[in-house]
Tab-separated table of C-alpha atoms in Angstrom:
chain	number	residue	atom	x	y	z
O	20	UNK	CA	-58.985	14.770	-7.635
O	21	UNK	CA	-57.939	11.276	-6.542
O	22	UNK	CA	-55.544	11.010	-9.499
O	23	UNK	CA	-54.081	14.425	-8.692
O	24	UNK	CA	-53.458	13.425	-5.072
O	25	UNK	CA	-51.828	10.194	-6.241
O	26	UNK	CA	-49.520	12.094	-8.591
O	27	UNK	CA	-48.584	14.525	-5.831
O	28	UNK	CA	-47.853	11.607	-3.488
O	29	UNK	CA	-45.609	9.889	-6.075
O	30	UNK	CA	-43.821	13.160	-6.848
O	31	UNK	CA	-43.247	13.883	-3.146
O	32	UNK	CA	-41.908	10.375	-2.558
O	33	UNK	CA	-39.491	10.720	-5.479
O	34	UNK	CA	-38.165	14.013	-4.120
O	35	UNK	CA	-37.804	12.511	-0.635
O	36	UNK	CA	-35.994	9.445	-1.966
O	37	UNK	CA	-33.510	11.461	-4.023
O	38	UNK	CA	-32.825	13.854	-1.154
O	39	UNK	CA	-32.209	11.090	1.391
O	40	UNK	CA	-30.099	8.843	-0.828
O	41	UNK	CA	-26.547	8.834	0.498
O	42	UNK	CA	-24.019	10.544	-1.732
O	43	UNK	CA	-20.982	8.457	-2.701
O	44	UNK	CA	-18.109	9.044	-0.270
O	45	UNK	CA	-14.709	10.528	-0.950
O	46	UNK	CA	-11.608	8.374	-0.487
O	47	UNK	CA	-8.254	9.556	0.839
O	48	UNK	CA	-5.482	6.947	1.009
O	49	UNK	CA	-2.227	8.001	2.685
O	50	UNK	CA	0.652	5.634	1.958
O	51	UNK	CA	4.067	5.755	3.639
O	52	UNK	CA	7.245	4.211	2.243
O	53	UNK	CA	9.077	1.655	4.441
O	54	UNK	CA	7.221	2.636	7.638
O	55	UNK	CA	7.628	-0.217	10.124
O	56	UNK	CA	4.723	-1.827	11.965
O	57	UNK	CA	6.206	-0.599	15.247
O	58	UNK	CA	7.194	2.919	14.147
O	59	UNK	CA	4.144	4.821	15.425
O	60	UNK	CA	3.386	5.806	18.995
O	61	UNK	CA	-0.081	4.248	18.728
O	62	UNK	CA	1.581	0.983	17.628
O	63	UNK	CA	3.938	0.940	20.589
O	64	UNK	CA	7.078	2.853	19.612
O	65	UNK	CA	8.712	3.980	22.868
O	66	UNK	CA	10.236	7.215	21.542
O	67	UNK	CA	8.641	8.530	18.350
O	68	UNK	CA	5.774	10.918	19.061
O	69	UNK	CA	2.895	10.791	16.562
O	70	UNK	CA	0.022	12.814	18.110
O	71	UNK	CA	-1.826	13.362	14.841
O	72	UNK	CA	-1.860	9.689	13.917
O	73	UNK	CA	-2.795	8.835	17.495
O	74	UNK	CA	-5.775	11.164	17.069
O	75	UNK	CA	-6.666	9.641	13.703
O	76	UNK	CA	-6.723	6.219	15.341
O	77	UNK	CA	-8.930	7.501	18.177
O	78	UNK	CA	-11.393	8.859	15.627
O	79	UNK	CA	-11.766	5.509	13.874
O	80	UNK	CA	-10.254	2.025	13.697
O	81	UNK	CA	-6.695	0.976	14.402
O	82	UNK	CA	-6.060	-2.388	12.747
O	83	UNK	CA	-3.584	-4.659	14.501
O	84	UNK	CA	-3.506	-7.138	11.601
O	85	UNK	CA	-3.363	-4.950	8.523
O	86	UNK	CA	-1.291	-6.046	5.527
O	87	UNK	CA	0.327	-4.650	2.432
O	88	UNK	CA	-0.013	-6.448	-0.888
O	89	UNK	CA	3.738	-7.181	-0.974
O	90	UNK	CA	6.947	-6.803	1.086
O	91	UNK	CA	8.482	-4.353	-1.403
O	92	UNK	CA	7.413	-1.034	-2.902
O	93	UNK	CA	6.341	-1.346	-6.566
O	94	UNK	CA	4.370	-4.597	-6.181
O	95	UNK	CA	2.723	-3.228	-3.037
O	96	UNK	CA	1.579	-0.078	-4.857
O	97	UNK	CA	0.258	-1.949	-7.873
O	98	UNK	CA	-1.602	-4.368	-5.602
O	99	UNK	CA	-3.207	-1.485	-3.714
O	100	UNK	CA	-4.380	0.221	-6.900
O	101	UNK	CA	-5.672	-2.895	-8.680
O	102	UNK	CA	-6.895	-5.287	-5.980
O	103	UNK	CA	-4.761	-7.958	-7.633
O	104	UNK	CA	-1.804	-9.787	-6.152
O	105	UNK	CA	0.955	-8.079	-8.157
O	106	UNK	CA	2.464	-11.213	-9.711
O	107	UNK	CA	-0.678	-11.521	-11.825
O	108	UNK	CA	0.415	-8.291	-13.514
O	109	UNK	CA	4.110	-9.080	-13.716
O	110	UNK	CA	5.199	-6.561	-11.090
O	111	UNK	CA	7.613	-8.921	-9.378
O	112	UNK	CA	9.960	-6.495	-7.645
O	113	UNK	CA	10.785	-2.814	-7.214
O	114	UNK	CA	11.059	-1.143	-10.632
O	115	UNK	CA	14.457	0.423	-11.473
O	116	UNK	CA	14.527	3.469	-13.775
O	117	UNK	CA	14.198	2.375	-17.384
O	118	UNK	CA	13.050	-1.172	-16.603
O	119	UNK	CA	10.300	-2.573	-18.870
O	120	UNK	CA	7.975	-3.491	-15.975
O	121	UNK	CA	4.987	-1.180	-15.589
O	122	UNK	CA	1.316	-1.063	-14.667
O	123	UNK	CA	-0.591	-1.236	-17.927
O	124	UNK	CA	-3.619	0.950	-18.515
O	125	UNK	CA	-5.637	-2.063	-19.614
O	126	UNK	CA	-5.788	-3.135	-15.959
O	127	UNK	CA	-8.596	-1.371	-14.074
O	128	UNK	CA	-7.470	0.626	-11.045
O	129	UNK	CA	-9.310	2.364	-8.239
O	130	UNK	CA	-8.700	5.644	-10.038
O	131	UNK	CA	-9.883	4.502	-13.467
O	132	UNK	CA	-13.031	2.817	-12.141
O	133	UNK	CA	-14.012	5.714	-9.887
O	134	UNK	CA	-13.077	8.244	-12.561
O	135	UNK	CA	-15.494	6.658	-15.017
O	136	UNK	CA	-18.172	6.951	-12.325
O	137	UNK	CA	-17.696	10.717	-12.039
O	138	UNK	CA	-15.009	10.954	-9.358
O	139	UNK	CA	-12.172	13.458	-9.463
O	140	UNK	CA	-8.871	11.642	-8.988
O	141	UNK	CA	-5.354	12.675	-8.011
O	142	UNK	CA	-2.094	11.070	-6.915
O	143	UNK	CA	0.656	13.064	-5.213
O	144	UNK	CA	4.074	11.764	-4.151
O	145	UNK	CA	5.857	8.543	-5.030
O	146	UNK	CA	4.507	6.692	-8.078
O	147	UNK	CA	6.914	3.783	-8.737
O	148	UNK	CA	4.520	1.816	-10.951
O	149	UNK	CA	6.681	2.095	-14.070
O	150	UNK	CA	10.320	2.183	-15.137
O	151	UNK	CA	10.129	4.792	-17.897
O	152	UNK	CA	8.598	7.610	-15.896
O	153	UNK	CA	7.071	10.573	-17.706
O	154	UNK	CA	7.739	8.898	-21.052
O	155	UNK	CA	5.396	7.950	-23.909
O	156	UNK	CA	7.006	4.498	-23.925
O	157	UNK	CA	5.011	3.348	-20.900
O	158	UNK	CA	1.713	4.209	-19.249
O	159	UNK	CA	1.806	7.053	-16.717
O	160	UNK	CA	-0.435	7.974	-13.752
O	161	UNK	CA	-2.995	9.655	-16.026
O	162	UNK	CA	-3.174	6.514	-18.177
O	163	UNK	CA	-3.973	4.601	-14.975
O	164	UNK	CA	-6.884	6.868	-14.101
O	165	UNK	CA	-5.399	9.846	-12.253
O	166	UNK	CA	-6.600	13.136	-13.700
O	167	UNK	CA	-4.020	15.080	-11.679
O	168	UNK	CA	-0.557	13.859	-10.730
O	169	UNK	CA	2.417	15.335	-8.951
O	170	UNK	CA	4.934	12.571	-8.624
O	171	UNK	CA	8.382	11.023	-8.819
O	172	UNK	CA	9.356	7.710	-10.370
O	173	UNK	CA	10.844	6.381	-7.120
O	174	UNK	CA	12.572	8.321	-4.336
O	175	UNK	CA	12.614	12.037	-3.783
O	176	UNK	CA	16.033	13.004	-5.166
O	177	UNK	CA	18.642	13.739	-4.165
O	178	UNK	CA	17.023	13.364	-0.718
O	179	UNK	CA	13.853	14.329	1.136
O	180	UNK	CA	14.965	17.936	1.575
O	181	UNK	CA	14.752	20.182	-1.511
O	182	UNK	CA	13.967	17.487	-4.111
O	183	UNK	CA	14.432	18.256	-7.797
O	184	UNK	CA	12.666	15.368	-9.560
O	185	UNK	CA	8.916	15.996	-9.219
O	186	UNK	CA	6.701	16.043	-12.309
O	187	UNK	CA	3.259	17.640	-12.436
O	188	UNK	CA	0.943	16.323	-15.148
O	189	UNK	CA	3.844	15.570	-17.487
O	190	UNK	CA	5.871	18.721	-16.846
O	191	UNK	CA	9.027	18.656	-14.738
O	192	UNK	CA	8.627	20.991	-11.761
O	193	UNK	CA	12.322	21.590	-11.079
O	194	UNK	CA	14.002	22.315	-7.719
O	195	UNK	CA	11.672	22.655	-4.727
O	196	UNK	CA	12.352	23.973	-1.245
O	197	UNK	CA	11.187	21.990	1.741
O	198	UNK	CA	10.829	18.388	2.828
O	199	UNK	CA	9.112	15.885	0.586
O	200	UNK	CA	6.197	14.906	2.820
O	201	UNK	CA	5.341	18.566	3.398
O	202	UNK	CA	5.642	19.387	-0.318
O	203	UNK	CA	3.387	16.453	-1.148
O	204	UNK	CA	0.919	17.642	1.488
O	205	UNK	CA	1.037	21.165	0.050
O	206	UNK	CA	0.049	19.764	-3.342
O	207	UNK	CA	-2.736	17.639	-1.856
O	208	UNK	CA	-4.160	20.645	-0.018
O	209	UNK	CA	-3.961	22.819	-3.143
O	210	UNK	CA	-5.777	20.150	-5.109
O	211	UNK	CA	-8.505	19.848	-2.484
O	212	UNK	CA	-8.987	23.622	-2.432
O	213	UNK	CA	-8.894	24.110	-6.210
O	214	UNK	CA	-10.939	21.156	-7.473
O	215	UNK	CA	-12.881	21.981	-10.616
O	216	UNK	CA	-16.182	20.729	-9.231
O	217	UNK	CA	-16.399	20.574	-5.448
O	218	UNK	CA	-19.745	18.790	-5.715
O	219	UNK	CA	-18.094	15.736	-7.253
O	220	UNK	CA	-16.693	12.985	-5.020
O	221	UNK	CA	-12.950	12.410	-5.124
O	222	UNK	CA	-10.208	9.833	-4.724
O	223	UNK	CA	-6.953	11.355	-3.476
O	224	UNK	CA	-3.897	9.110	-3.144
O	225	UNK	CA	-1.126	10.687	-1.043
O	226	UNK	CA	2.161	8.756	-1.277
O	227	UNK	CA	4.891	9.963	1.063
O	228	UNK	CA	8.518	9.082	0.304
O	229	UNK	CA	9.269	8.976	4.003
O	230	UNK	CA	10.761	7.187	5.841
O	231	UNK	CA	12.555	5.526	2.882
O	232	UNK	CA	16.232	6.334	2.468
O	233	UNK	CA	17.922	8.685	1.873
O	234	UNK	CA	16.386	9.984	5.109
O	235	UNK	CA	16.555	13.728	5.747
O	236	UNK	CA	14.589	15.525	8.471
O	237	UNK	CA	14.109	19.076	9.779
O	238	UNK	CA	16.813	20.078	12.252
O	239	UNK	CA	14.298	21.191	14.878
O	240	UNK	CA	12.709	17.727	14.881
O	241	UNK	CA	16.065	15.927	14.913
O	242	UNK	CA	17.103	17.933	17.988
O	243	UNK	CA	14.017	16.695	19.846
O	244	UNK	CA	15.175	13.077	19.550
O	245	UNK	CA	18.910	13.326	20.266
O	246	UNK	CA	18.434	12.486	23.943
O	247	UNK	CA	16.541	9.232	23.251
O	248	UNK	CA	18.357	8.084	20.114
O	249	UNK	CA	21.507	5.956	19.937
O	250	UNK	CA	23.084	8.417	17.527
O	251	UNK	CA	22.225	11.299	15.220
O	252	UNK	CA	21.306	8.948	12.357
O	253	UNK	CA	18.671	7.288	14.530
O	254	UNK	CA	17.416	10.717	15.601
O	255	UNK	CA	17.102	11.556	11.904
O	256	UNK	CA	14.856	8.507	11.410
O	257	UNK	CA	12.701	9.252	14.449
O	258	UNK	CA	12.301	12.834	13.208
O	259	UNK	CA	11.419	11.569	9.738
O	260	UNK	CA	8.427	9.660	11.093
O	261	UNK	CA	7.489	12.656	13.246
O	262	UNK	CA	7.570	14.846	10.132
O	263	UNK	CA	5.144	12.475	8.425
O	264	UNK	CA	2.887	12.810	11.450
O	265	UNK	CA	2.969	16.607	11.104
O	266	UNK	CA	2.078	16.296	7.422
O	267	UNK	CA	-0.880	14.035	8.213
O	268	UNK	CA	-2.039	16.519	10.833
O	269	UNK	CA	-1.991	19.359	8.310
O	270	UNK	CA	-3.897	17.306	5.763
O	271	UNK	CA	-6.566	16.214	8.261
O	272	UNK	CA	-6.980	19.784	9.514
O	273	UNK	CA	-7.612	21.012	5.979
O	274	UNK	CA	-10.024	18.176	5.233
O	275	UNK	CA	-11.981	18.965	8.382
O	276	UNK	CA	-11.975	22.720	7.735
O	277	UNK	CA	-13.511	22.028	4.327
O	278	UNK	CA	-16.276	20.120	6.107
O	279	UNK	CA	-15.360	16.870	4.383
O	280	UNK	CA	-14.713	14.654	7.399
O	281	UNK	CA	-18.187	13.067	7.359
O	282	UNK	CA	-18.000	12.506	3.607
O	283	UNK	CA	-14.502	11.023	3.416
O	284	UNK	CA	-13.092	7.602	4.214
O	285	UNK	CA	-9.453	8.167	5.210
O	286	UNK	CA	-6.997	5.258	5.334
O	287	UNK	CA	-3.390	5.534	6.505
O	288	UNK	CA	-0.932	2.696	5.887
O	289	UNK	CA	2.516	1.711	4.551
O	290	UNK	CA	3.750	-0.095	1.453
O	291	UNK	CA	5.797	-2.671	3.384
O	292	UNK	CA	7.828	-3.242	6.544
O	293	UNK	CA	10.894	-1.266	7.638
O	294	UNK	CA	14.213	-1.198	5.817
O	295	UNK	CA	17.113	-3.113	7.337
O	296	UNK	CA	19.909	-0.948	8.716
O	297	UNK	CA	22.953	-0.784	6.423
O	298	UNK	CA	21.553	-3.206	3.828
O	299	UNK	CA	23.013	-0.874	1.219
O	300	UNK	CA	25.344	2.106	1.355
O	301	UNK	CA	22.779	4.846	2.010
O	302	UNK	CA	20.642	2.860	4.455
O	303	UNK	CA	22.576	4.153	7.452
O	304	UNK	CA	19.504	5.959	8.829
O	305	UNK	CA	17.079	3.047	8.496
O	306	UNK	CA	16.149	2.535	12.137
O	307	UNK	CA	12.578	1.384	11.497
O	308	UNK	CA	10.941	-1.140	13.792
O	309	UNK	CA	8.767	-4.174	12.945
O	310	UNK	CA	7.657	-4.269	16.591
O	311	UNK	CA	7.486	-7.871	17.783
O	312	UNK	CA	7.049	-9.245	14.271
O	313	UNK	CA	9.519	-11.558	12.547
O	314	UNK	CA	11.475	-10.147	9.627
O	315	UNK	CA	11.512	-6.723	7.994
O	316	UNK	CA	11.114	-5.313	4.482
O	317	UNK	CA	11.669	-7.986	1.784
O	318	UNK	CA	10.617	-10.809	4.132
O	319	UNK	CA	7.514	-12.916	3.631
O	320	UNK	CA	7.196	-13.232	7.406
O	321	UNK	CA	4.870	-10.660	8.946
O	322	UNK	CA	7.587	-8.080	9.588
O	323	UNK	CA	7.762	-7.572	5.833
O	324	UNK	CA	4.044	-7.374	5.087
O	325	UNK	CA	2.095	-6.460	8.240
O	326	UNK	CA	1.868	-2.678	8.494
O	327	UNK	CA	0.040	0.095	10.277
O	328	UNK	CA	-3.567	0.455	9.166
O	329	UNK	CA	-5.844	3.247	10.409
O	330	UNK	CA	-9.280	4.104	9.010
O	331	UNK	CA	-11.440	7.127	9.834
O	332	UNK	CA	-14.838	8.134	8.487
O	333	UNK	CA	-16.554	10.526	10.878
O	334	UNK	CA	-20.106	9.498	11.666
O	335	UNK	CA	-19.852	6.182	9.808
O	336	UNK	CA	-16.900	4.416	11.443
O	337	UNK	CA	-17.315	4.273	15.220
O	338	UNK	CA	-14.529	5.900	17.208
O	339	UNK	CA	-11.930	4.314	19.494
O	340	UNK	CA	-11.902	0.922	17.829
O	341	UNK	CA	-9.130	-1.650	17.669
O	342	UNK	CA	-9.645	-4.521	15.245
O	343	UNK	CA	-7.643	-7.736	14.939
O	344	UNK	CA	-9.559	-8.846	11.838
O	345	UNK	CA	-7.034	-9.316	8.995
O	346	UNK	CA	-7.394	-6.669	6.280
O	347	UNK	CA	-5.196	-5.677	3.357
O	348	UNK	CA	-4.558	-2.956	0.793
O	349	UNK	CA	-5.805	-5.471	-1.800
O	350	UNK	CA	-9.229	-4.834	-0.284
O	351	UNK	CA	-9.308	-1.146	-1.220
O	352	UNK	CA	-10.562	-1.510	-4.802
O	353	UNK	CA	-13.553	-3.789	-4.093
O	354	UNK	CA	-14.381	-1.814	-0.934
O	355	UNK	CA	-14.282	1.610	-2.570
O	356	UNK	CA	-16.288	0.420	-5.553
O	357	UNK	CA	-18.891	-1.071	-3.240
O	358	UNK	CA	-19.218	2.131	-1.212
O	359	UNK	CA	-19.359	4.243	-4.388
O	360	UNK	CA	-21.878	1.867	-5.981
O	361	UNK	CA	-19.497	1.278	-8.887
O	362	UNK	CA	-20.074	-1.990	-10.688
O	363	UNK	CA	-17.103	-4.328	-11.120
O	364	UNK	CA	-17.109	-6.586	-14.149
O	365	UNK	CA	-17.536	-10.278	-13.426
O	366	UNK	CA	-14.498	-10.859	-15.628
O	367	UNK	CA	-12.225	-8.866	-13.316
O	368	UNK	CA	-10.314	-11.320	-11.100
O	369	UNK	CA	-9.570	-9.742	-7.724
O	370	UNK	CA	-7.592	-11.014	-4.760
O	371	UNK	CA	-9.040	-8.508	-2.297
O	372	UNK	CA	-12.411	-8.528	-0.556
O	373	UNK	CA	-15.041	-5.865	0.060
O	374	UNK	CA	-14.550	-4.875	3.718
O	375	UNK	CA	-17.094	-2.029	3.763
O	376	UNK	CA	-19.211	-3.984	6.247
O	377	UNK	CA	-16.239	-4.477	8.562
O	378	UNK	CA	-15.645	-0.724	8.625
O	379	UNK	CA	-19.217	-0.278	9.821
O	380	UNK	CA	-19.115	-2.906	12.546
O	381	UNK	CA	-20.226	-6.001	10.670
O	382	UNK	CA	-18.520	-9.387	10.675
O	383	UNK	CA	-16.219	-9.969	7.720
O	384	UNK	CA	-16.406	-13.163	5.710
O	385	UNK	CA	-13.338	-13.118	3.495
O	386	UNK	CA	-14.010	-14.614	0.077
O	387	UNK	CA	-10.488	-16.018	-0.235
O	388	UNK	CA	-7.404	-16.143	1.989
O	389	UNK	CA	-4.790	-13.426	1.720
O	390	UNK	CA	-1.812	-14.436	-0.429
O	391	UNK	CA	1.726	-13.151	-1.028
O	392	UNK	CA	4.591	-14.192	-3.302
O	393	UNK	CA	7.931	-12.426	-3.495
O	394	UNK	CA	10.564	-14.307	-5.447
O	395	UNK	CA	13.540	-12.340	-4.048
O	396	UNK	CA	12.455	-12.541	-0.406
O	397	UNK	CA	15.243	-12.275	2.143
O	398	UNK	CA	13.370	-14.896	4.134
O	399	UNK	CA	13.971	-18.381	2.743
O	400	UNK	CA	10.198	-18.894	2.295
O	401	UNK	CA	8.915	-17.050	-0.768
O	402	UNK	CA	5.138	-17.578	-0.513
O	403	UNK	CA	2.621	-16.992	2.280
O	404	UNK	CA	-1.110	-17.289	2.868
O	405	UNK	CA	-3.250	-16.183	5.814
O	406	UNK	CA	-6.678	-17.667	6.544
O	407	UNK	CA	-8.185	-16.409	9.787
O	408	UNK	CA	-5.623	-16.814	12.571
O	409	UNK	CA	-3.554	-19.304	10.568
O	410	UNK	CA	-0.652	-18.485	8.286
O	411	UNK	CA	1.273	-20.885	6.090
O	412	UNK	CA	4.617	-19.977	4.543
O	413	UNK	CA	6.050	-21.998	1.685
O	414	UNK	CA	9.549	-22.760	0.437
O	415	UNK	CA	10.170	-23.488	-3.221
O	416	UNK	CA	12.640	-25.609	-5.149
O	417	UNK	CA	14.106	-22.563	-6.879
O	418	UNK	CA	17.282	-20.835	-5.659
O	419	UNK	CA	17.470	-18.401	-2.771
O	420	UNK	CA	18.065	-15.509	-5.133
O	421	UNK	CA	19.441	-13.052	-2.586
O	422	UNK	CA	22.413	-15.390	-2.168
O	423	UNK	CA	22.693	-16.318	-5.843
O	424	UNK	CA	26.135	-15.464	-7.114
O	425	UNK	CA	24.987	-14.764	-10.664
O	426	UNK	CA	22.512	-12.664	-12.612
O	427	UNK	CA	19.566	-14.540	-11.072
O	428	UNK	CA	19.846	-12.438	-7.961
O	429	UNK	CA	20.201	-8.972	-9.457
O	430	UNK	CA	16.601	-8.241	-10.495
O	431	UNK	CA	13.816	-9.150	-12.896
O	432	UNK	CA	15.442	-10.625	-15.997
O	433	UNK	CA	15.024	-13.573	-18.361
O	434	UNK	CA	16.541	-16.094	-15.955
O	435	UNK	CA	14.654	-15.010	-12.867
O	436	UNK	CA	11.345	-14.945	-14.760
O	437	UNK	CA	11.900	-18.590	-15.733
O	438	UNK	CA	12.232	-19.424	-12.056
O	439	UNK	CA	9.103	-17.418	-11.199
O	440	UNK	CA	7.162	-19.344	-13.855
O	441	UNK	CA	8.406	-22.854	-13.015
O	442	UNK	CA	9.474	-23.186	-9.345
O	443	UNK	CA	7.399	-25.607	-7.257
O	444	UNK	CA	6.488	-25.521	-3.569
O	445	UNK	CA	8.312	-28.155	-1.518
O	446	UNK	CA	8.217	-27.309	2.202
O	447	UNK	CA	5.855	-25.529	4.594
O	448	UNK	CA	5.742	-23.773	7.945
O	449	UNK	CA	2.520	-23.159	9.871
O	450	UNK	CA	1.806	-20.489	12.486
O	451	UNK	CA	-1.161	-19.454	14.621
O	452	UNK	CA	-0.785	-15.674	14.566
O	453	UNK	CA	-3.354	-15.109	17.311
O	454	UNK	CA	-1.127	-16.998	19.757
O	455	UNK	CA	2.219	-16.438	18.046
O	456	UNK	CA	2.400	-13.114	16.156
O	457	UNK	CA	6.211	-13.360	16.085
O	458	UNK	CA	6.046	-16.626	14.090
O	459	UNK	CA	8.431	-18.482	16.368
O	460	UNK	CA	6.486	-21.724	16.907
O	461	UNK	CA	6.132	-23.767	13.702
O	462	UNK	CA	3.085	-26.028	14.135
O	463	UNK	CA	3.399	-27.861	10.823
O	464	UNK	CA	4.084	-31.209	12.503
O	465	UNK	CA	1.420	-30.808	15.218
O	466	UNK	CA	-1.531	-29.450	13.214
O	467	UNK	CA	-1.575	-31.844	10.286
O	468	UNK	CA	-5.224	-31.308	9.304
O	469	UNK	CA	-4.844	-27.521	9.224
O	470	UNK	CA	-1.538	-27.889	7.398
O	471	UNK	CA	-3.125	-30.115	4.741
O	472	UNK	CA	-6.051	-27.730	4.233
O	473	UNK	CA	-3.851	-24.669	3.911
O	474	UNK	CA	-1.253	-26.493	1.830
O	475	UNK	CA	-3.943	-27.382	-0.692
O	476	UNK	CA	-5.151	-23.762	-0.684
O	477	UNK	CA	-1.747	-22.186	-1.145
O	478	UNK	CA	-0.647	-24.622	-3.865
O	479	UNK	CA	-3.848	-24.016	-5.818
O	480	UNK	CA	-3.515	-20.232	-5.541
O	481	UNK	CA	0.199	-20.269	-6.306
O	482	UNK	CA	-0.263	-22.342	-9.433
O	483	UNK	CA	-3.143	-20.156	-10.595
O	484	UNK	CA	-1.127	-16.946	-10.174
O	485	UNK	CA	1.990	-18.570	-11.599
O	486	UNK	CA	0.113	-19.498	-14.774
O	487	UNK	CA	-0.897	-15.845	-15.247
O	488	UNK	CA	2.550	-14.340	-14.629
O	489	UNK	CA	3.520	-12.425	-17.787
O	490	UNK	CA	7.079	-12.429	-19.087
O	491	UNK	CA	8.835	-9.146	-19.824
O	492	UNK	CA	11.496	-8.715	-22.486
O	493	UNK	CA	14.409	-7.564	-20.344
O	494	UNK	CA	17.558	-8.468	-22.328
O	495	UNK	CA	18.022	-5.024	-23.863
O	496	UNK	CA	17.575	-3.330	-20.505
O	497	UNK	CA	20.273	-5.451	-18.833
O	498	UNK	CA	22.637	-5.235	-21.800
O	499	UNK	CA	22.690	-1.470	-21.325
O	500	UNK	CA	23.537	-1.723	-17.628
């Protein structure tokens, strides 16, 4: 009898343990394209109305010091997916169609790691992690772990309205009617509703093209901003952000109606800072705002890399929070794997940190400072590192490629890769971002001890990443241009 009671007790405990063990969460990452730090109402924009994103922020955490992995699109996306600073993987700049740069399947991604652990995975919207899109010559979204994909190589073409260049799982979709962010949201909602096994957890990556040029917005939204805009082009931009807000609202409504809000970590962010007005011919509607930050897209100052960051997980993340703790898209991979109890190989070098504790109210101890390197930065400094409140930016002895009057400045090629592999750091600026978020007061000469500590850190990291930078064979690509 005693043995029978003991067996019953063990059996009951096993059932109780399995029934109370938390199921792995779902992950929904919403990524905008060229959305400025100051473009949302909840981040201080005086005119653009974003009620759905305001609500998302109220239901979770609004980060004031959230960063992208890079100040330009392709590197930022690869960094988000891999947890690696993108230079380690040779993604040095935006990837033109046909260019040999691409994210190789041998590199673990959030999607591939979670997929192996039983997650369903999907990416919808802008891909921009390869040059030869939908071609057997390079790895595609499914090779990088996404079981379902509905994507474009780069922009929605010919513009946001009625795009013609989407591909679904390797098959060209053809002309579509509607605006890109709404079409992408339609696909995300269909995928959520039609998943093969609704009991499985999922990772859904929603990548809006907006508000990247060429900007095109619904007339009814444009009309709402004509009275507060300088001109119709600016009203188009304001409406573009508002259209993104509507798309997010639709997606959140569907997620909540499916009863998934308590099971899903939602993160909203951008790939980099806002585009500069009239930098190129079709950038006439780029009225994005970096807020009070210095620089914009393509800058290594915070205007190029600090972006909106909002996280919601009903019942797990406390509501109505504002956090000034620095966080980054590089943190997604280690964080998601930690929350999903997915083991990461000790051999996998990551530049992000597990911030799952921070999301749940714990203090974050970052394993290593945040680091950025963009060789074609419009800012003269090309390298940056943030450690707590302090940020160091570094100049190198290579050319300022944006001003280079030769092939060095036109994109990733043989010459520019030599510079990336060999340039040395020669000059530094130092800022306390808690006191000086606009990076106007260089403290390099006043704070010599902090400068020396951070200089040693950034040189060590830079040299380590520089030694790993792969070299692409680009001569044939440029010969055909």
